[in-house]
Amino acid sequence: MTKLILNRRKFLNTAAMTGAALASPAYLRRAHAQGGEVNIWTYNDFVPEAFKEQFESETGIKVNVRLVDDQGKQFNLLAAEAPNPSVDIMTVAGHRFLQFIDSDLLAPLDTDRLSNWGNINPTFSESDWSTINGEKWGAPILSGMEVLAYNTDYVSPEEAETWDTLFSEKYSGQTAYIIQDMMSIIMLKMGYDGNMVAYMDDPEKAAAIVEEAKNFLIEHKPLVRKYYDGGAEFQQMMVNQDILLGHSWNGPAAALINDGFPLGMAIPKEGSYGFVYTYNIAKNCPNPDNAYTFLNAILASPEIGAAMTKASGFISTYKDASNHLTDLEKKSTSFPDEQLANLQFFRAEANEMKYGLVDPAVEAIKAA
């Protein structure tokens, strides 16, 4: 796996440095007088290395990246640092906005300070979920979904059409998934609203549904090889053939496909959930001007959006970013229409109730 990653990164860095127009030179020259730093919490490869190096060179602003692998951990860390966080920009999934906003951890985004805001596809930048209390709270950068990923040398596309395969005796000890994410999918598989919005006025029913999903995963616990937390761990297990199929975010799976690994992805017939990652500014962040300089620069061109897709495997929200992808990269970030019809987006309205029930259930599954 290490060899795959290093070779791919070398290629991406070269391509990005030669092909991507990172930002207006005049804009960056003005920014150079600022200097200082900007502190970012984000997922692996969400800040392309070539972009980071050029941004630092042309602005004098040092980019400090702290990798995160879980929304809950990021929330807890930010809450512990409030009201004076060490971070300027973090990466929040759109369906988790309310948790951060209600806890007074995010600053509303001043889009007037982002001359490149219009480079984002309005499907993402102007959607209902992105506007809360009349304010924008983040810059959408990448979109993704929960998929069933499988080694095509051993698992057929027909088997990947249903989540049942993930829990079959045939692949006992050769599967993996993220428990919290699977809870939503299992509820959907059972015919319930995995967002729990439908049960906001019926908390007893919500609790019963979570209990049913929890018991399903406990019952099938002997079949799973490992519960994992991050995309890199999933990739490593696939490459080592520790697992042959698993629940995954589409980004890490797409990265393996682009590296030439025999991997397929499917949105099973029972359905799944999509999400959007956004860059957000922390309330009372230490370097707000540098944060806006960074955001405006990273939104500057479709080439940057394509570089983010190439590095992360997630789908860019930038207009025309797909024009800068190879045919293989386009293939690894697209799905048949009949599968996309099975996709819903995560929603935030019931998150307080949902995660108040799901989080203890996850711990119970781990301990069972």
JSON list of N, CA and C in Angstrom, two decimals, residues 121-170:
[
{"chain": "A", "resi": 121, "resn": "ASN", "atom": "N", "xyz": [-20.44, 24.77, -7.67]},
{"chain": "A", "resi": 121, "resn": "ASN", "atom": "CA", "xyz": [-21.70, 24.43, -8.31]},
{"chain": "A", "resi": 121, "resn": "ASN", "atom": "C", "xyz": [-22.85, 24.81, -7.37]},
{"chain": "A", "resi": 122, "resn": "PRO", "atom": "N", "xyz": [-23.82, 25.61, -7.84]},
{"chain": "A", "resi": 122, "resn": "PRO", "atom": "CA", "xyz": [-24.90, 26.06, -6.96]},
{"chain": "A", "resi": 122, "resn": "PRO", "atom": "C", "xyz": [-25.76, 24.93, -6.40]},
{"chain": "A", "resi": 123, "resn": "THR", "atom": "N", "xyz": [-25.69, 23.74, -7.02]},
{"chain": "A", "resi": 123, "resn": "THR", "atom": "CA", "xyz": [-26.38, 22.58, -6.44]},
{"chain": "A", "resi": 123, "resn": "THR", "atom": "C", "xyz": [-25.92, 22.35, -5.01]},
{"chain": "A", "resi": 124, "resn": "PHE", "atom": "N", "xyz": [-24.67, 22.70, -4.74]},
{"chain": "A", "resi": 124, "resn": "PHE", "atom": "CA", "xyz": [-24.11, 22.53, -3.40]},
{"chain": "A", "resi": 124, "resn": "PHE", "atom": "C", "xyz": [-24.10, 23.84, -2.61]},
{"chain": "A", "resi": 125, "resn": "SER", "atom": "N", "xyz": [-23.67, 24.93, -3.25]},
{"chain": "A", "resi": 125, "resn": "SER", "atom": "CA", "xyz": [-23.50, 26.19, -2.52]},
{"chain": "A", "resi": 125, "resn": "SER", "atom": "C", "xyz": [-24.81, 26.85, -2.14]},
{"chain": "A", "resi": 126, "resn": "GLU", "atom": "N", "xyz": [-25.87, 26.58, -2.91]},
{"chain": "A", "resi": 126, "resn": "GLU", "atom": "CA", "xyz": [-27.14, 27.25, -2.65]},
{"chain": "A", "resi": 126, "resn": "GLU", "atom": "C", "xyz": [-28.25, 26.27, -2.23]},
{"chain": "A", "resi": 127, "resn": "SER", "atom": "N", "xyz": [-27.87, 25.08, -1.84]},
{"chain": "A", "resi": 127, "resn": "SER", "atom": "CA", "xyz": [-28.88, 24.08, -1.46]},
{"chain": "A", "resi": 127, "resn": "SER", "atom": "C", "xyz": [-29.46, 24.38, -0.08]},
{"chain": "A", "resi": 128, "resn": "ASP", "atom": "N", "xyz": [-30.60, 23.76, 0.21]},
{"chain": "A", "resi": 128, "resn": "ASP", "atom": "CA", "xyz": [-31.29, 24.02, 1.48]},
{"chain": "A", "resi": 128, "resn": "ASP", "atom": "C", "xyz": [-30.44, 23.70, 2.70]},
{"chain": "A", "resi": 129, "resn": "TRP", "atom": "N", "xyz": [-29.72, 22.57, 2.63]},
{"chain": "A", "resi": 129, "resn": "TRP", "atom": "CA", "xyz": [-28.96, 22.16, 3.82]},
{"chain": "A", "resi": 129, "resn": "TRP", "atom": "C", "xyz": [-27.81, 23.12, 4.13]},
{"chain": "A", "resi": 130, "resn": "SER", "atom": "N", "xyz": [-27.37, 23.89, 3.12]},
{"chain": "A", "resi": 130, "resn": "SER", "atom": "CA", "xyz": [-26.19, 24.75, 3.32]},
{"chain": "A", "resi": 130, "resn": "SER", "atom": "C", "xyz": [-26.54, 26.10, 3.94]},
{"chain": "A", "resi": 131, "resn": "THR", "atom": "N", "xyz": [-27.82, 26.42, 4.05]},
{"chain": "A", "resi": 131, "resn": "THR", "atom": "CA", "xyz": [-28.26, 27.68, 4.63]},
{"chain": "A", "resi": 131, "resn": "THR", "atom": "C", "xyz": [-29.07, 27.41, 5.89]},
{"chain": "A", "resi": 132, "resn": "ILE", "atom": "N", "xyz": [-28.58, 27.87, 7.01]},
{"chain": "A", "resi": 132, "resn": "ILE", "atom": "CA", "xyz": [-29.26, 27.66, 8.30]},
{"chain": "A", "resi": 132, "resn": "ILE", "atom": "C", "xyz": [-29.37, 29.00, 9.00]},
{"chain": "A", "resi": 133, "resn": "ASN", "atom": "N", "xyz": [-30.56, 29.32, 9.46]},
{"chain": "A", "resi": 133, "resn": "ASN", "atom": "CA", "xyz": [-30.81, 30.61, 10.13]},
{"chain": "A", "resi": 133, "resn": "ASN", "atom": "C", "xyz": [-30.43, 31.78, 9.23]},
{"chain": "A", "resi": 134, "resn": "GLY", "atom": "N", "xyz": [-30.61, 31.59, 7.92]},
{"chain": "A", "resi": 134, "resn": "GLY", "atom": "CA", "xyz": [-30.34, 32.66, 6.97]},
{"chain": "A", "resi": 134, "resn": "GLY", "atom": "C", "xyz": [-28.87, 32.90, 6.70]},
{"chain": "A", "resi": 135, "resn": "GLU", "atom": "N", "xyz": [-28.00, 32.02, 7.17]},
{"chain": "A", "resi": 135, "resn": "GLU", "atom": "CA", "xyz": [-26.56, 32.20, 7.01]},
{"chain": "A", "resi": 135, "resn": "GLU", "atom": "C", "xyz": [-25.95, 31.00, 6.29]},
{"chain": "A", "resi": 136, "resn": "LYS", "atom": "N", "xyz": [-24.85, 31.25, 5.59]},
{"chain": "A", "resi": 136, "resn": "LYS", "atom": "CA", "xyz": [-24.01, 30.18, 5.07]},
{"chain": "A", "resi": 136, "resn": "LYS", "atom": "C", "xyz": [-22.99, 29.82, 6.15]},
{"chain": "A", "resi": 137, "resn": "TRP", "atom": "N", "xyz": [-22.74, 28.52, 6.31]},
{"chain": "A", "resi": 137, "resn": "TRP", "atom": "CA", "xyz": [-21.85, 28.10, 7.39]},
{"chain": "A", "resi": 137, "resn": "TRP", "atom": "C", "xyz": [-20.62, 27.36, 6.90]},
{"chain": "A", "resi": 138, "resn": "GLY", "atom": "N", "xyz": [-20.52, 27.16, 5.59]},
{"chain": "A", "resi": 138, "resn": "GLY", "atom": "CA", "xyz": [-19.35, 26.47, 5.09]},
{"chain": "A", "resi": 138, "resn": "GLY", "atom": "C", "xyz": [-19.26, 26.55, 3.59]},
{"chain": "A", "resi": 139, "resn": "ALA", "atom": "N", "xyz": [-18.05, 26.31, 3.08]},
{"chain": "A", "resi": 139, "resn": "ALA", "atom": "CA", "xyz": [-17.80, 26.27, 1.64]},
{"chain": "A", "resi": 139, "resn": "ALA", "atom": "C", "xyz": [-17.75, 24.81, 1.21]},
{"chain": "A", "resi": 140, "resn": "PRO", "atom": "N", "xyz": [-18.75, 24.33, 0.44]},
{"chain": "A", "resi": 140, "resn": "PRO", "atom": "CA", "xyz": [-18.74, 22.93, 0.00]},
{"chain": "A", "resi": 140, "resn": "PRO", "atom": "C", "xyz": [-17.54, 22.65, -0.90]},
{"chain": "A", "resi": 141, "resn": "ILE", "atom": "N", "xyz": [-16.81, 21.58, -0.60]},
{"chain": "A", "resi": 141, "resn": "ILE", "atom": "CA", "xyz": [-15.62, 21.28, -1.39]},
{"chain": "A", "resi": 141, "resn": "ILE", "atom": "C", "xyz": [-15.68, 19.91, -2.06]},
{"chain": "A", "resi": 142, "resn": "LEU", "atom": "N", "xyz": [-16.23, 18.93, -1.36]},
{"chain": "A", "resi": 142, "resn": "LEU", "atom": "CA", "xyz": [-16.27, 17.57, -1.89]},
{"chain": "A", "resi": 142, "resn": "LEU", "atom": "C", "xyz": [-17.56, 16.88, -1.46]},
{"chain": "A", "resi": 143, "resn": "SER", "atom": "N", "xyz": [-18.09, 16.04, -2.31]},
{"chain": "A", "resi": 143, "resn": "SER", "atom": "CA", "xyz": [-19.28, 15.28, -1.94]},
{"chain": "A", "resi": 143, "resn": "SER", "atom": "C", "xyz": [-18.98, 13.79, -2.03]},
{"chain": "A", "resi": 144, "resn": "GLY", "atom": "N", "xyz": [-19.72, 13.04, -1.25]},
{"chain": "A", "resi": 144, "resn": "GLY", "atom": "CA", "xyz": [-19.46, 11.61, -1.22]},
{"chain": "A", "resi": 144, "resn": "GLY", "atom": "C", "xyz": [-20.69, 10.84, -0.81]},
{"chain": "A", "resi": 145, "resn": "MET", "atom": "N", "xyz": [-20.50, 9.55, -0.66]},
{"chain": "A", "resi": 145, "resn": "MET", "atom": "CA", "xyz": [-21.61, 8.68, -0.28]},
{"chain": "A", "resi": 145, "resn": "MET", "atom": "C", "xyz": [-21.06, 7.41, 0.36]},
{"chain": "A", "resi": 146, "resn": "GLU", "atom": "N", "xyz": [-21.95, 6.74, 1.07]},
{"chain": "A", "resi": 146, "resn": "GLU", "atom": "CA", "xyz": [-21.63, 5.46, 1.68]},
{"chain": "A", "resi": 146, "resn": "GLU", "atom": "C", "xyz": [-21.89, 4.37, 0.64]},
{"chain": "A", "resi": 147, "resn": "VAL", "atom": "N", "xyz": [-20.88, 3.54, 0.35]},
{"chain": "A", "resi": 147, "resn": "VAL", "atom": "CA", "xyz": [-21.02, 2.52, -0.69]},
{"chain": "A", "resi": 147, "resn": "VAL", "atom": "C", "xyz": [-20.64, 1.15, -0.16]},
{"chain": "A", "resi": 148, "resn": "LEU", "atom": "N", "xyz": [-21.02, 0.14, -0.91]},
{"chain": "A", "resi": 148, "resn": "LEU", "atom": "CA", "xyz": [-20.52, -1.21, -0.68]},
{"chain": "A", "resi": 148, "resn": "LEU", "atom": "C", "xyz": [-19.37, -1.41, -1.66]},
{"chain": "A", "resi": 149, "resn": "ALA", "atom": "N", "xyz": [-18.16, -1.51, -1.13]},
{"chain": "A", "resi": 149, "resn": "ALA", "atom": "CA", "xyz": [-16.96, -1.67, -1.96]},
{"chain": "A", "resi": 149, "resn": "ALA", "atom": "C", "xyz": [-16.52, -3.13, -1.90]},
{"chain": "A", "resi": 150, "resn": "TYR", "atom": "N", "xyz": [-16.03, -3.64, -3.03]},
{"chain": "A", "resi": 150, "resn": "TYR", "atom": "CA", "xyz": [-15.73, -5.07, -3.08]},
{"chain": "A", "resi": 150, "resn": "TYR", "atom": "C", "xyz": [-14.57, -5.37, -4.03]},
{"chain": "A", "resi": 151, "resn": "ASN", "atom": "N", "xyz": [-13.83, -6.40, -3.70]},
{"chain": "A", "resi": 151, "resn": "ASN", "atom": "CA", "xyz": [-12.74, -6.88, -4.54]},
{"chain": "A", "resi": 151, "resn": "ASN", "atom": "C", "xyz": [-13.36, -7.64, -5.71]},
{"chain": "A", "resi": 152, "resn": "THR", "atom": "N", "xyz": [-13.18, -7.11, -6.92]},
{"chain": "A", "resi": 152, "resn": "THR", "atom": "CA", "xyz": [-13.85, -7.68, -8.09]},
{"chain": "A", "resi": 152, "resn": "THR", "atom": "C", "xyz": [-13.27, -9.04, -8.51]},
{"chain": "A", "resi": 153, "resn": "ASP", "atom": "N", "xyz": [-12.13, -9.42, -7.95]},
{"chain": "A", "resi": 153, "resn": "ASP", "atom": "CA", "xyz": [-11.58, -10.74, -8.24]},
{"chain": "A", "resi": 153, "resn": "ASP", "atom": "C", "xyz": [-12.32, -11.85, -7.49]},
{"chain": "A", "resi": 154, "resn": "TYR", "atom": "N", "xyz": [-13.06, -11.45, -6.45]},
{"chain": "A", "resi": 154, "resn": "TYR", "atom": "CA", "xyz": [-13.71, -12.46, -5.60]},
{"chain": "A", "resi": 154, "resn": "TYR", "atom": "C", "xyz": [-15.22, -12.25, -5.45]},
{"chain": "A", "resi": 155, "resn": "VAL", "atom": "N", "xyz": [-15.68, -11.01, -5.57]},
{"chain": "A", "resi": 155, "resn": "VAL", "atom": "CA", "xyz": [-17.09, -10.68, -5.34]},
{"chain": "A", "resi": 155, "resn": "VAL", "atom": "C", "xyz": [-17.69, -10.18, -6.66]},
{"chain": "A", "resi": 156, "resn": "SER", "atom": "N", "xyz": [-18.87, -10.66, -6.99]},
{"chain": "A", "resi": 156, "resn": "SER", "atom": "CA", "xyz": [-19.49, -10.27, -8.26]},
{"chain": "A", "resi": 156, "resn": "SER", "atom": "C", "xyz": [-20.31, -9.00, -8.10]},
{"chain": "A", "resi": 157, "resn": "PRO", "atom": "N", "xyz": [-20.51, -8.26, -9.20]},
{"chain": "A", "resi": 157, "resn": "PRO", "atom": "CA", "xyz": [-21.37, -7.07, -9.14]},
{"chain": "A", "resi": 157, "resn": "PRO", "atom": "C", "xyz": [-22.78, -7.40, -8.67]},
{"chain": "A", "resi": 158, "resn": "GLU", "atom": "N", "xyz": [-23.27, -8.58, -9.03]},
{"chain": "A", "resi": 158, "resn": "GLU", "atom": "CA", "xyz": [-24.62, -8.97, -8.61]},
{"chain": "A", "resi": 158, "resn": "GLU", "atom": "C", "xyz": [-24.68, -9.11, -7.08]},
{"chain": "A", "resi": 159, "resn": "GLU", "atom": "N", "xyz": [-23.63, -9.65, -6.48]},
{"chain": "A", "resi": 159, "resn": "GLU", "atom": "CA", "xyz": [-23.61, -9.79, -5.02]},
{"chain": "A", "resi": 159, "resn": "GLU", "atom": "C", "xyz": [-23.60, -8.42, -4.35]},
{"chain": "A", "resi": 160, "resn": "ALA", "atom": "N", "xyz": [-22.97, -7.44, -5.01]},
{"chain": "A", "resi": 160, "resn": "ALA", "atom": "CA", "xyz": [-22.85, -6.10, -4.43]},
{"chain": "A", "resi": 160, "resn": "ALA", "atom": "C", "xyz": [-24.12, -5.28, -4.57]},
{"chain": "A", "resi": 161, "resn": "GLU", "atom": "N", "xyz": [-25.15, -5.87, -5.16]},
{"chain": "A", "resi": 161, "resn": "GLU", "atom": "CA", "xyz": [-26.40, -5.12, -5.32]},
{"chain": "A", "resi": 161, "resn": "GLU", "atom": "C", "xyz": [-27.21, -5.05, -4.03]},
{"chain": "A", "resi": 162, "resn": "THR", "atom": "N", "xyz": [-26.81, -5.78, -3.00]},
{"chain": "A", "resi": 162, "resn": "THR", "atom": "CA", "xyz": [-27.55, -5.78, -1.74]},
{"chain": "A", "resi": 162, "resn": "THR", "atom": "C", "xyz": [-26.60, -5.75, -0.55]},
{"chain": "A", "resi": 163, "resn": "TRP", "atom": "N", "xyz": [-27.04, -5.05, 0.50]},
{"chain": "A", "resi": 163, "resn": "TRP", "atom": "CA", "xyz": [-26.26, -5.02, 1.74]},
{"chain": "A", "resi": 163, "resn": "TRP", "atom": "C", "xyz": [-26.24, -6.39, 2.42]},
{"chain": "A", "resi": 164, "resn": "ASP", "atom": "N", "xyz": [-27.17, -7.26, 2.05]},
{"chain": "A", "resi": 164, "resn": "ASP", "atom": "CA", "xyz": [-27.21, -8.59, 2.67]},
{"chain": "A", "resi": 164, "resn": "ASP", "atom": "C", "xyz": [-25.90, -9.34, 2.49]},
{"chain": "A", "resi": 165, "resn": "THR", "atom": "N", "xyz": [-25.21, -9.09, 1.37]},
{"chain": "A", "resi": 165, "resn": "THR", "atom": "CA", "xyz": [-23.95, -9.78, 1.12]},
{"chain": "A", "resi": 165, "resn": "THR", "atom": "C", "xyz": [-22.91, -9.46, 2.18]},
{"chain": "A", "resi": 166, "resn": "LEU", "atom": "N", "xyz": [-22.97, -8.24, 2.71]},
{"chain": "A", "resi": 166, "resn": "LEU", "atom": "CA", "xyz": [-22.02, -7.84, 3.75]},
{"chain": "A", "resi": 166, "resn": "LEU", "atom": "C", "xyz": [-22.19, -8.67, 5.02]},
{"chain": "A", "resi": 167, "resn": "PHE", "atom": "N", "xyz": [-23.37, -9.23, 5.20]},
{"chain": "A", "resi": 167, "resn": "PHE", "atom": "CA", "xyz": [-23.67, -9.99, 6.41]},
{"chain": "A", "resi": 167, "resn": "PHE", "atom": "C", "xyz": [-23.90, -11.47, 6.12]},
{"chain": "A", "resi": 168, "resn": "SER", "atom": "N", "xyz": [-23.37, -11.94, 5.00]},
{"chain": "A", "resi": 168, "resn": "SER", "atom": "CA", "xyz": [-23.57, -13.34, 4.62]},
{"chain": "A", "resi": 168, "resn": "SER", "atom": "C", "xyz": [-22.47, -14.23, 5.20]},
{"chain": "A", "resi": 169, "resn": "GLU", "atom": "N", "xyz": [-22.81, -15.47, 5.45]},
{"chain": "A", "resi": 169, "resn": "GLU", "atom": "CA", "xyz": [-21.84, -16.45, 5.94]},
{"chain": "A", "resi": 169, "resn": "GLU", "atom": "C", "xyz": [-20.72, -16.66, 4.92]},
{"chain": "A", "resi": 170, "resn": "LYS", "atom": "N", "xyz": [-21.02, -16.48, 3.64]},
{"chain": "A", "resi": 170, "resn": "LYS", "atom": "CA", "xyz": [-20.02, -16.71, 2.59]},
{"chain": "A", "resi": 170, "resn": "LYS", "atom": "C", "xyz": [-18.77, -15.87, 2.81]}
]
